[in-house]
Short mmCIF file of C-alpha atoms in Angstrom, two decimals:
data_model
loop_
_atom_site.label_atom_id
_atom_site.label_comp_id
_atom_site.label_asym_id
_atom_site.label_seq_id
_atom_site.Cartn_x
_atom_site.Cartn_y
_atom_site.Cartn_z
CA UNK Y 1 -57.14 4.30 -5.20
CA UNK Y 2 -54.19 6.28 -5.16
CA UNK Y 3 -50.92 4.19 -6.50
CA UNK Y 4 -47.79 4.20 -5.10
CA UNK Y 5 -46.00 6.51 -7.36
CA UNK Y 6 -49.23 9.48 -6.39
CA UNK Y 7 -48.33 8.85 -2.44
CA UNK Y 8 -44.82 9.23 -3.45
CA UNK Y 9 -45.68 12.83 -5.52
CA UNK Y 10 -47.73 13.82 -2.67
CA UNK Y 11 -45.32 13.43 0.18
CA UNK Y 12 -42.31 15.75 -1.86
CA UNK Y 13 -45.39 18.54 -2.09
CA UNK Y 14 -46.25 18.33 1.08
CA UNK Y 15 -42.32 18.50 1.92
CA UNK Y 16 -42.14 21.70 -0.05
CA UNK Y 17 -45.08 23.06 0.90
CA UNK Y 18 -43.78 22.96 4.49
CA UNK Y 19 -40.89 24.54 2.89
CA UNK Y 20 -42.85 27.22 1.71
CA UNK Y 21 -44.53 27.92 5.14
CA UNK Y 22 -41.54 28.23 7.39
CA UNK Y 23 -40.01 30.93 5.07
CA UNK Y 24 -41.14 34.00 6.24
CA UNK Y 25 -42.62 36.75 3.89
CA UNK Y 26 -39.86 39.10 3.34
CA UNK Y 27 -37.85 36.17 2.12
CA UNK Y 28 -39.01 36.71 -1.79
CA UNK Y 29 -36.32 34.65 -2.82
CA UNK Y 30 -36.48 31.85 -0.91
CA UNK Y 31 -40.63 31.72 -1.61
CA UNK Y 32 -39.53 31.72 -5.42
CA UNK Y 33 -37.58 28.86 -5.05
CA UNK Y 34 -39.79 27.03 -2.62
CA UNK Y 35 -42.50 27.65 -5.83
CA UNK Y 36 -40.28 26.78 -8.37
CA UNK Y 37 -39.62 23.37 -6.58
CA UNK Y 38 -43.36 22.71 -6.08
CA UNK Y 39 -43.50 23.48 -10.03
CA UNK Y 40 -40.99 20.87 -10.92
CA UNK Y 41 -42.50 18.78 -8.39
CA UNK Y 42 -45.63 18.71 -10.49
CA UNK Y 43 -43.84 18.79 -14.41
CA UNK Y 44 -40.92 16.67 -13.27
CA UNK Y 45 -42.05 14.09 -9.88
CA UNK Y 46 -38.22 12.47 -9.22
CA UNK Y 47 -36.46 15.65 -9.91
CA UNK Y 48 -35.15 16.72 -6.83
CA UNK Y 49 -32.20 18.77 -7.76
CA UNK Y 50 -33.02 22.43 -5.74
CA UNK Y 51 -33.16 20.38 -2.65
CA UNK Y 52 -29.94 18.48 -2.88
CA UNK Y 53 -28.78 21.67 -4.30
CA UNK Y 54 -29.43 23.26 -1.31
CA UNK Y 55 -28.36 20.22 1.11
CA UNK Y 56 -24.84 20.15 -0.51
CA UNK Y 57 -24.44 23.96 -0.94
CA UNK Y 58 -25.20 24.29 3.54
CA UNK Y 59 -26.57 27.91 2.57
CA UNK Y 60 -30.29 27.19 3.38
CA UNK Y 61 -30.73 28.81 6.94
CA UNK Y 62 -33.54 26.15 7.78
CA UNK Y 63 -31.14 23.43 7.57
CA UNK Y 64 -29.30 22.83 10.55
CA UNK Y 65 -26.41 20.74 12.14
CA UNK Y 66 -24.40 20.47 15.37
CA UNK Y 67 -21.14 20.29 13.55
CA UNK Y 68 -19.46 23.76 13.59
CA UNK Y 69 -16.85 24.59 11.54
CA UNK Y 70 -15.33 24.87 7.61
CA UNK Y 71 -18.11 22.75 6.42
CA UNK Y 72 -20.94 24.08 8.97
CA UNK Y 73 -24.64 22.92 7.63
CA UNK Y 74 -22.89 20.81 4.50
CA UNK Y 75 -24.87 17.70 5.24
CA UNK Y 76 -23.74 15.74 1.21
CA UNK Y 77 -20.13 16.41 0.25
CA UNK Y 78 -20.40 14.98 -3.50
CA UNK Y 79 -16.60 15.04 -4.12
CA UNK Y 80 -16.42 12.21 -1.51
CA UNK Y 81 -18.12 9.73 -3.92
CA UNK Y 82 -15.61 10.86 -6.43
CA UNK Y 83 -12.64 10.06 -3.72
CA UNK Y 84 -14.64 6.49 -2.88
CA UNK Y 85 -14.22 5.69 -6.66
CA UNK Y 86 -11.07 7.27 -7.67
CA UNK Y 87 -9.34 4.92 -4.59
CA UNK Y 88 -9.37 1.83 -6.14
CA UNK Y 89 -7.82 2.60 -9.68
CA UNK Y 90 -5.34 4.39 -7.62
CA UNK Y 91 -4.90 1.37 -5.56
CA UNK Y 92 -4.74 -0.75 -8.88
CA UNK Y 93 -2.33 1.41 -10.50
CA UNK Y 94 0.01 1.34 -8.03
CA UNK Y 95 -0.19 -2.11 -7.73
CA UNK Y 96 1.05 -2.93 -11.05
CA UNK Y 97 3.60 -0.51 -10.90
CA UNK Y 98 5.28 -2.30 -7.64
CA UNK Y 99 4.88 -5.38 -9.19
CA UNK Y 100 6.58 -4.65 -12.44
CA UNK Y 101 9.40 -2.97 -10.75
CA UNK Y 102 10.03 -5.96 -8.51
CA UNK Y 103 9.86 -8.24 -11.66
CA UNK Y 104 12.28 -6.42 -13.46
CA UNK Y 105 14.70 -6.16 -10.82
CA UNK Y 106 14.49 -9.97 -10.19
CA UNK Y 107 14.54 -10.24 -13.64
CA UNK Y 108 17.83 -7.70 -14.00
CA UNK Y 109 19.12 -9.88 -10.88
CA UNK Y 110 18.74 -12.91 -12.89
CA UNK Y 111 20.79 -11.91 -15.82
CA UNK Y 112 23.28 -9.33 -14.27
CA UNK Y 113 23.87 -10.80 -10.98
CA UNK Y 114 25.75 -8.98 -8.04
CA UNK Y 115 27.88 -6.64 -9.27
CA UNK Y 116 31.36 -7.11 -7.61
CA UNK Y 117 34.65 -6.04 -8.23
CA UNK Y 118 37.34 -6.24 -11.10
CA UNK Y 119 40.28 -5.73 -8.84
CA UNK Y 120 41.39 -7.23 -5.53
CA UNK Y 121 40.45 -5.55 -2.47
CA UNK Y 122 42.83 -3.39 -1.22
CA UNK Y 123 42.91 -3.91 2.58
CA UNK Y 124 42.85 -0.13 3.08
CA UNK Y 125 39.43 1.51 4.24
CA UNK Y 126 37.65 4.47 3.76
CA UNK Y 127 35.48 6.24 6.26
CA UNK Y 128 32.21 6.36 3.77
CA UNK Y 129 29.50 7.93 6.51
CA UNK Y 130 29.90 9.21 9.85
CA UNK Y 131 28.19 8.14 12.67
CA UNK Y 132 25.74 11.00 12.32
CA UNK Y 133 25.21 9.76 8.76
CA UNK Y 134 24.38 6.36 9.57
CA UNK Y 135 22.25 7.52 12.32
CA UNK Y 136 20.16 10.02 10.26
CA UNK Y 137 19.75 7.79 7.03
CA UNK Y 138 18.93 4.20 9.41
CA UNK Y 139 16.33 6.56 10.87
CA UNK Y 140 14.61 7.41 7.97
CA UNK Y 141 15.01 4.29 6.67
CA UNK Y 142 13.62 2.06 9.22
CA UNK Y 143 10.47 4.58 9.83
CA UNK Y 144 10.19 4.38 5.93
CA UNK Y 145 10.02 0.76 5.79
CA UNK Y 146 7.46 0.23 8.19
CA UNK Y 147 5.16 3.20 6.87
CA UNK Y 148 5.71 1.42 3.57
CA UNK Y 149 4.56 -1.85 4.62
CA UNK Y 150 1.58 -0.36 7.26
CA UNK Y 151 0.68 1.67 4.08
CA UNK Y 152 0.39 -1.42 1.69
CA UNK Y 153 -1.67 -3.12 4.50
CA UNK Y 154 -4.03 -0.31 4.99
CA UNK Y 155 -4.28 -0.20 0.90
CA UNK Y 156 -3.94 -3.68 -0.08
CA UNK Y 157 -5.26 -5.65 2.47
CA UNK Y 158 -8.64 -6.06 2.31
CA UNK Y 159 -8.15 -7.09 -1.56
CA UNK Y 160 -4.71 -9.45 -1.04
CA UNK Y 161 -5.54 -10.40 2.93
CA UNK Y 162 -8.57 -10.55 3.97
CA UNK Y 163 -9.72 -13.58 1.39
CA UNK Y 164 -6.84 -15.61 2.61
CA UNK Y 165 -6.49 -14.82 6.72
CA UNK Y 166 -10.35 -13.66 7.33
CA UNK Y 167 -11.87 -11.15 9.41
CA UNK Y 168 -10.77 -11.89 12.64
CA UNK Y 169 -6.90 -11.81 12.10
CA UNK Y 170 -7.04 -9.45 9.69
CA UNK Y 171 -9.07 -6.54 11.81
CA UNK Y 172 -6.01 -7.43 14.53
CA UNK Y 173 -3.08 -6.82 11.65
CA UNK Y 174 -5.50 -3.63 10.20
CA UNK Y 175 -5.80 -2.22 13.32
CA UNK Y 176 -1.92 -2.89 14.10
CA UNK Y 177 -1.19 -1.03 10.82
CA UNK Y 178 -3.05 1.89 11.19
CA UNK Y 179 -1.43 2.67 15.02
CA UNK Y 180 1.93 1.99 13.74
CA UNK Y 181 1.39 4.12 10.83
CA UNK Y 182 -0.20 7.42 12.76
CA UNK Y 183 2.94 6.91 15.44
CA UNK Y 184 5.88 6.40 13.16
CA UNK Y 185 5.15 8.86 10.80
CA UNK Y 186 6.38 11.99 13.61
CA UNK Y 187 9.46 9.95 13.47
CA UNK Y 188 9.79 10.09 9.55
CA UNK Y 189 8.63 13.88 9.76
CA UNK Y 190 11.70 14.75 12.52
CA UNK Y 191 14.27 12.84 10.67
CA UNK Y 192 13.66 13.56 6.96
CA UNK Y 193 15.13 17.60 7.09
CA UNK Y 194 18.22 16.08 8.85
CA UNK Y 195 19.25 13.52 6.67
CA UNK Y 196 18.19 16.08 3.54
CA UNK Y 197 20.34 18.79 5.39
CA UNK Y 198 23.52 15.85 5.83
CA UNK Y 199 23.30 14.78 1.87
CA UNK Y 200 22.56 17.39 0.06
CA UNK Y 201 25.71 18.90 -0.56
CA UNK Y 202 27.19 15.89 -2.43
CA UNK Y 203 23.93 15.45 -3.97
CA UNK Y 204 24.02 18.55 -6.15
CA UNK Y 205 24.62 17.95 -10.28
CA UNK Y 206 27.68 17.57 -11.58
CA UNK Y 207 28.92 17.65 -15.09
CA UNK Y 208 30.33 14.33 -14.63
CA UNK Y 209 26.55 13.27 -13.78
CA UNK Y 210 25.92 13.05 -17.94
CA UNK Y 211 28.46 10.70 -19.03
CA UNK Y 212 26.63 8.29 -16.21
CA UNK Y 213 23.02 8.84 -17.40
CA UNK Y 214 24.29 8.28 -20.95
CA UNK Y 215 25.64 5.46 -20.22
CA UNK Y 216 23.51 4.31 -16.89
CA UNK Y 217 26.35 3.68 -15.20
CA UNK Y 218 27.22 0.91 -16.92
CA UNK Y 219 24.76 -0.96 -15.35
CA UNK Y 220 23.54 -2.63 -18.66
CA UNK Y 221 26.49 -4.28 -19.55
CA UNK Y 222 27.52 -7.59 -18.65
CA UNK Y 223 31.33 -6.66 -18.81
CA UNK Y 224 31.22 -4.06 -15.85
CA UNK Y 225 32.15 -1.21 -16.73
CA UNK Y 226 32.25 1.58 -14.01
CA UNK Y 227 32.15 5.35 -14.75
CA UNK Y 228 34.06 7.82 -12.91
CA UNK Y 229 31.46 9.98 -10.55
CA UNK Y 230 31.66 11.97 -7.07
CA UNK Y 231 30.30 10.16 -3.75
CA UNK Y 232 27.06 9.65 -5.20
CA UNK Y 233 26.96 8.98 -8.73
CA UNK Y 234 23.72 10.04 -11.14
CA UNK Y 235 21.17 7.53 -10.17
CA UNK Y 236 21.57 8.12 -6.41
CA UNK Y 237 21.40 11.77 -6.93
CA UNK Y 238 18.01 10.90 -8.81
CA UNK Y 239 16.58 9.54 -5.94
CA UNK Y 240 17.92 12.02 -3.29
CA UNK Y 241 15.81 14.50 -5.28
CA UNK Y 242 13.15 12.30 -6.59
CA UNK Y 243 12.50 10.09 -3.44
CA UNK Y 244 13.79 11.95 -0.44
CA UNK Y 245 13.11 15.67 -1.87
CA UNK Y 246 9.98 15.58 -3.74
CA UNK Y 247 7.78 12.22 -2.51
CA UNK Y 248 8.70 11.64 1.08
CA UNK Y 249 8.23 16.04 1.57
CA UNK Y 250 5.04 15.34 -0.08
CA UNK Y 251 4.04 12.54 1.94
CA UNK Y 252 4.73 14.39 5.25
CA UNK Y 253 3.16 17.06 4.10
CA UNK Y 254 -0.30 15.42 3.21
CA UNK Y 255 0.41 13.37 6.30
CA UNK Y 256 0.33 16.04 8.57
CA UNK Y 257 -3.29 17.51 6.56
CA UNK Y 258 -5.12 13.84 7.32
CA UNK Y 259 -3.47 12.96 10.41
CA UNK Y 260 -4.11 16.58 12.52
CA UNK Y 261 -7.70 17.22 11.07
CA UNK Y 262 -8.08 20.10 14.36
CA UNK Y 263 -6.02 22.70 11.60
CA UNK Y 264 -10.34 23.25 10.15
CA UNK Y 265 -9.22 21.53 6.52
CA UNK Y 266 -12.49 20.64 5.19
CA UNK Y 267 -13.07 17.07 3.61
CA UNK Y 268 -12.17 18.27 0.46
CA UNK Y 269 -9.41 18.62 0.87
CA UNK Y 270 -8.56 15.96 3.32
CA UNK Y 271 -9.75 13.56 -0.04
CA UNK Y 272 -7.46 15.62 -1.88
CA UNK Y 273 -4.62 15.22 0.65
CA UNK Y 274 -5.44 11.21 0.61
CA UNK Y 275 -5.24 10.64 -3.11
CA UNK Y 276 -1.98 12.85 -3.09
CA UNK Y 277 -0.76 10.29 -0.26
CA UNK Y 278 -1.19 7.47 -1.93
CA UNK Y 279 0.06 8.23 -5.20
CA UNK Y 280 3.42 9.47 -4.09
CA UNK Y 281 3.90 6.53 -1.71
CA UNK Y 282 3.14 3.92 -4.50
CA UNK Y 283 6.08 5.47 -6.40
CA UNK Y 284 8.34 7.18 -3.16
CA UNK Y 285 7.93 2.72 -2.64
CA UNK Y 286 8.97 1.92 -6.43
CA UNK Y 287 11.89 4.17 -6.67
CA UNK Y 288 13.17 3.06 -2.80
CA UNK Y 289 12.91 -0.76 -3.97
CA UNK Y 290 15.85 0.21 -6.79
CA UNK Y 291 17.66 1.42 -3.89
CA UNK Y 292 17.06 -1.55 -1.37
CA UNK Y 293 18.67 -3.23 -4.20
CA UNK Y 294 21.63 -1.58 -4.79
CA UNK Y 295 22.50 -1.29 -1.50
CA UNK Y 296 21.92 -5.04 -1.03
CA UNK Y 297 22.17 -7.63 -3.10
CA UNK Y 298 22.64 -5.80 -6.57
CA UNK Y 299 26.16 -4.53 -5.52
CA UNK Y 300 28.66 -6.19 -3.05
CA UNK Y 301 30.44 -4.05 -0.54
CA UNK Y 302 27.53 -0.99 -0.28
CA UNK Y 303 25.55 -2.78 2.32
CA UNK Y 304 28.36 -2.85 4.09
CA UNK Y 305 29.58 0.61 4.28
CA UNK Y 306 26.21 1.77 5.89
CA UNK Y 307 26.43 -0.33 8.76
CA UNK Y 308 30.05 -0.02 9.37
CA UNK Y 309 30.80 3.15 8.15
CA UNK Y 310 33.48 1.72 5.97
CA UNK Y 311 34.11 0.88 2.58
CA UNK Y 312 37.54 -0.93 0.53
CA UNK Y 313 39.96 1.79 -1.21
CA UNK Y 314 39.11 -0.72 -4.73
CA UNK Y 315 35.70 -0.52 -4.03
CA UNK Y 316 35.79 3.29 -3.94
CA UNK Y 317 38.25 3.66 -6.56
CA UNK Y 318 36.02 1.10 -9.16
CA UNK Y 319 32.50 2.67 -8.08
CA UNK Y 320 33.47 6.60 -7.21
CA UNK Y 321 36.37 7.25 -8.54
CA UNK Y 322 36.32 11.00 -8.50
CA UNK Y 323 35.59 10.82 -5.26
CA UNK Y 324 38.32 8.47 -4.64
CA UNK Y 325 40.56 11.01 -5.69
CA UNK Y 326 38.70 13.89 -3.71
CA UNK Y 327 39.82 12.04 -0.89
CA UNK Y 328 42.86 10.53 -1.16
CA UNK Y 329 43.98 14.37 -1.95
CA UNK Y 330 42.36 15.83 0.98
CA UNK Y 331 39.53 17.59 -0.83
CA UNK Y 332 36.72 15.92 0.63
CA UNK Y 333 34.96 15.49 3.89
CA UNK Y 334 35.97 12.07 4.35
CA UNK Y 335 39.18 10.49 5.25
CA UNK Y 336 41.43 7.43 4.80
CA UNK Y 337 40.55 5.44 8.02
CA UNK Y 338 43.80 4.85 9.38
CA UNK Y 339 42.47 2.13 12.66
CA UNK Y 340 39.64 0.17 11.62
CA UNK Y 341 38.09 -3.11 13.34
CA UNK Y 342 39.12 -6.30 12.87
CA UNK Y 343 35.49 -7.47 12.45
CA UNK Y 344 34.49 -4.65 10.38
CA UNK Y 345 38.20 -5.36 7.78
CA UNK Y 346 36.90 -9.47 7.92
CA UNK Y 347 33.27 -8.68 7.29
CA UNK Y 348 34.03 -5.84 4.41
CA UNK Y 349 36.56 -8.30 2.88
CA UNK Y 350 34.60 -11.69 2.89
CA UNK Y 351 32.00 -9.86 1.20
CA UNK Y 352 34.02 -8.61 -1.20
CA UNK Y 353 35.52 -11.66 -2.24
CA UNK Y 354 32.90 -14.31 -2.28
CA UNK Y 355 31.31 -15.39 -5.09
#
């Protein structure tokens, strides 16, 4: 009786010997292969390679499919297994990386605390952004933040939520995710050329820029000290052109590839596009969570002059001084504010001076 192994050698020749009799006779080429695959069929039974060959390749006419397109006939991409694996160190990776930047800023917060002010405040206010500003960079920030956290979700989730909230709520917040994430990103798209187009001009280098990156800004001493720089000093200008220029252009750029698939991008590069994604958000995230700090609790008074507009003369004197002096002799775009709020002066002041 024939074992299993001979009814499995049988059934791949009579496979290729059907092969062999659909090709017609002035195919020479394709009856050489169809023999050289009933050869190896006989010297080596599990070696299947020709046919795969030909499955992945899409260029045997006999094999047909109802998708039309870049990738007509390619039934097997293999590059997608490579995308399936590659996901989850990527995933791991950037993991780590979130987690030790958040550590060391709680850590930094910890030993550094808030950094405030050596003087008084002055009572006298400087228009920091215009309304345009704010509107452009709370835009952008707002659509960021919630891509950010959809994004995490959508890579994170399954490992970090699903084991602790289970299938049912966590298909709901997936789901949730992935809408908010296709929708918000036009909104990221639109806004990202405007606010690059409103900040670039103070963003370019400056010679002044070295003595802060020699020095970080001072930022690693305990006793304060502030170095003179323009509007934005060195390490803002790093992540204008790091963050806003390089990663987030990158991430709308792959965006767009995976989210308007109609533009015939094959799934090559589509996997290509996705790994790209998700590398530059883990670290477009990273670098933005040194800014969220800064802006927040890391330095009193620059929360403030987002929302407001507004910021103390000592504050700009202590943490921009050249630009201090830029405008206080006309130079710059921005002016002394000569009528400002009494609930913007009381909320810019009490943060200034508490403890």
């Amino acid at each position: 009786m024939l074992g299993l192994r001979d009814m499995r050698v049988m059934a791949r020749l009579l496979f290729v010997l059907c092969l062999t009799s659909w090709a017609p006779a002035s195919g020479a080429a394709e009856g050489g292969n169809a023999q050289d695959q009933a050869q190896r069929q006989q010297e080596q039974p599990l070696n299947n390679a020709p046919v795969w060959r030909d499955v992945r390749g899409g260029d045997n006419r006999y094999q047909t499919t109802q998708v039309r397109g870049v990738e007509t006939s390619v039934l097997v991409q293999p590059a997608g297994e490579t995308w399936r694996q590659l996901r989850p160190v990527l995933a791991l990776a950037g993991g780590l990386i979130l987690v030790f930047v958040l550590a060391g800023l709680f850590g930094y917060y910890r030993w550094r605390g808030a950094i405030g002010l050596h003087d008084k405040p002055a009572g006298r206010f400087i228009q920091r952004f215009s309304d345009i500003d704010r509107l452009a960079h709370w835009t952008v920030a707002i659509s960021f933040v919630v891509l950010a956290i959809t994004g995490l979700i959508i890579s994170f989730g399954q490992y970090l939520l699903l084991p602790v909230i289970g299938y049912w709520l966590f298909s709901w917040i997936a789901a949730l995710a992935k809408n908010l994430h296709n929708f918000v990103a036009p909104v990221f798209l639109l806004s990202l050329p405007v606010f690059i187009v409103l900040f670039i001009r103070d963003n370019l280098p400056r010679l002044y820029d070295v003595q802060w990156l020699m020095k970080f800004g001072g930022m690693l001493s305990k006793s304060g000290e502030h170095i003179p720089t323009g509007r934005f000093n060195a390490g803002e200008k790093a992540l204008f052109w790091g963050l806003v220029c390089l990663f987030s252009v990158v991430l709308c750029v792959s965006g767009v590839v995976m989210l308007f698939p109609n533009f015939n991008q094959g799934r090559s590069i589509m996997q290509v596009a996705n790994v790209t994604h998700v590398v530059c958000a883990l670290l477009a995230i990273a670098m933005a969570c040194f800014h969220i700090y800064l802006g927040t609790i890391g330095m009193k008074g620059s929360y403030d002059a987002m929302p407001t507009g507004y910021v103390d003369e000592t504050w700009a004197k202590e943490h921009h001084q050249i630009w201090y002096d830029e405008v206080r002799a006309g130079r710059a775009n921005q002016r002394v504010a000569d009528q400002v709020p009494a609930d913007v002066r009381a909320q810019i002041d009490q943060t200034l001076r508490s403890a």
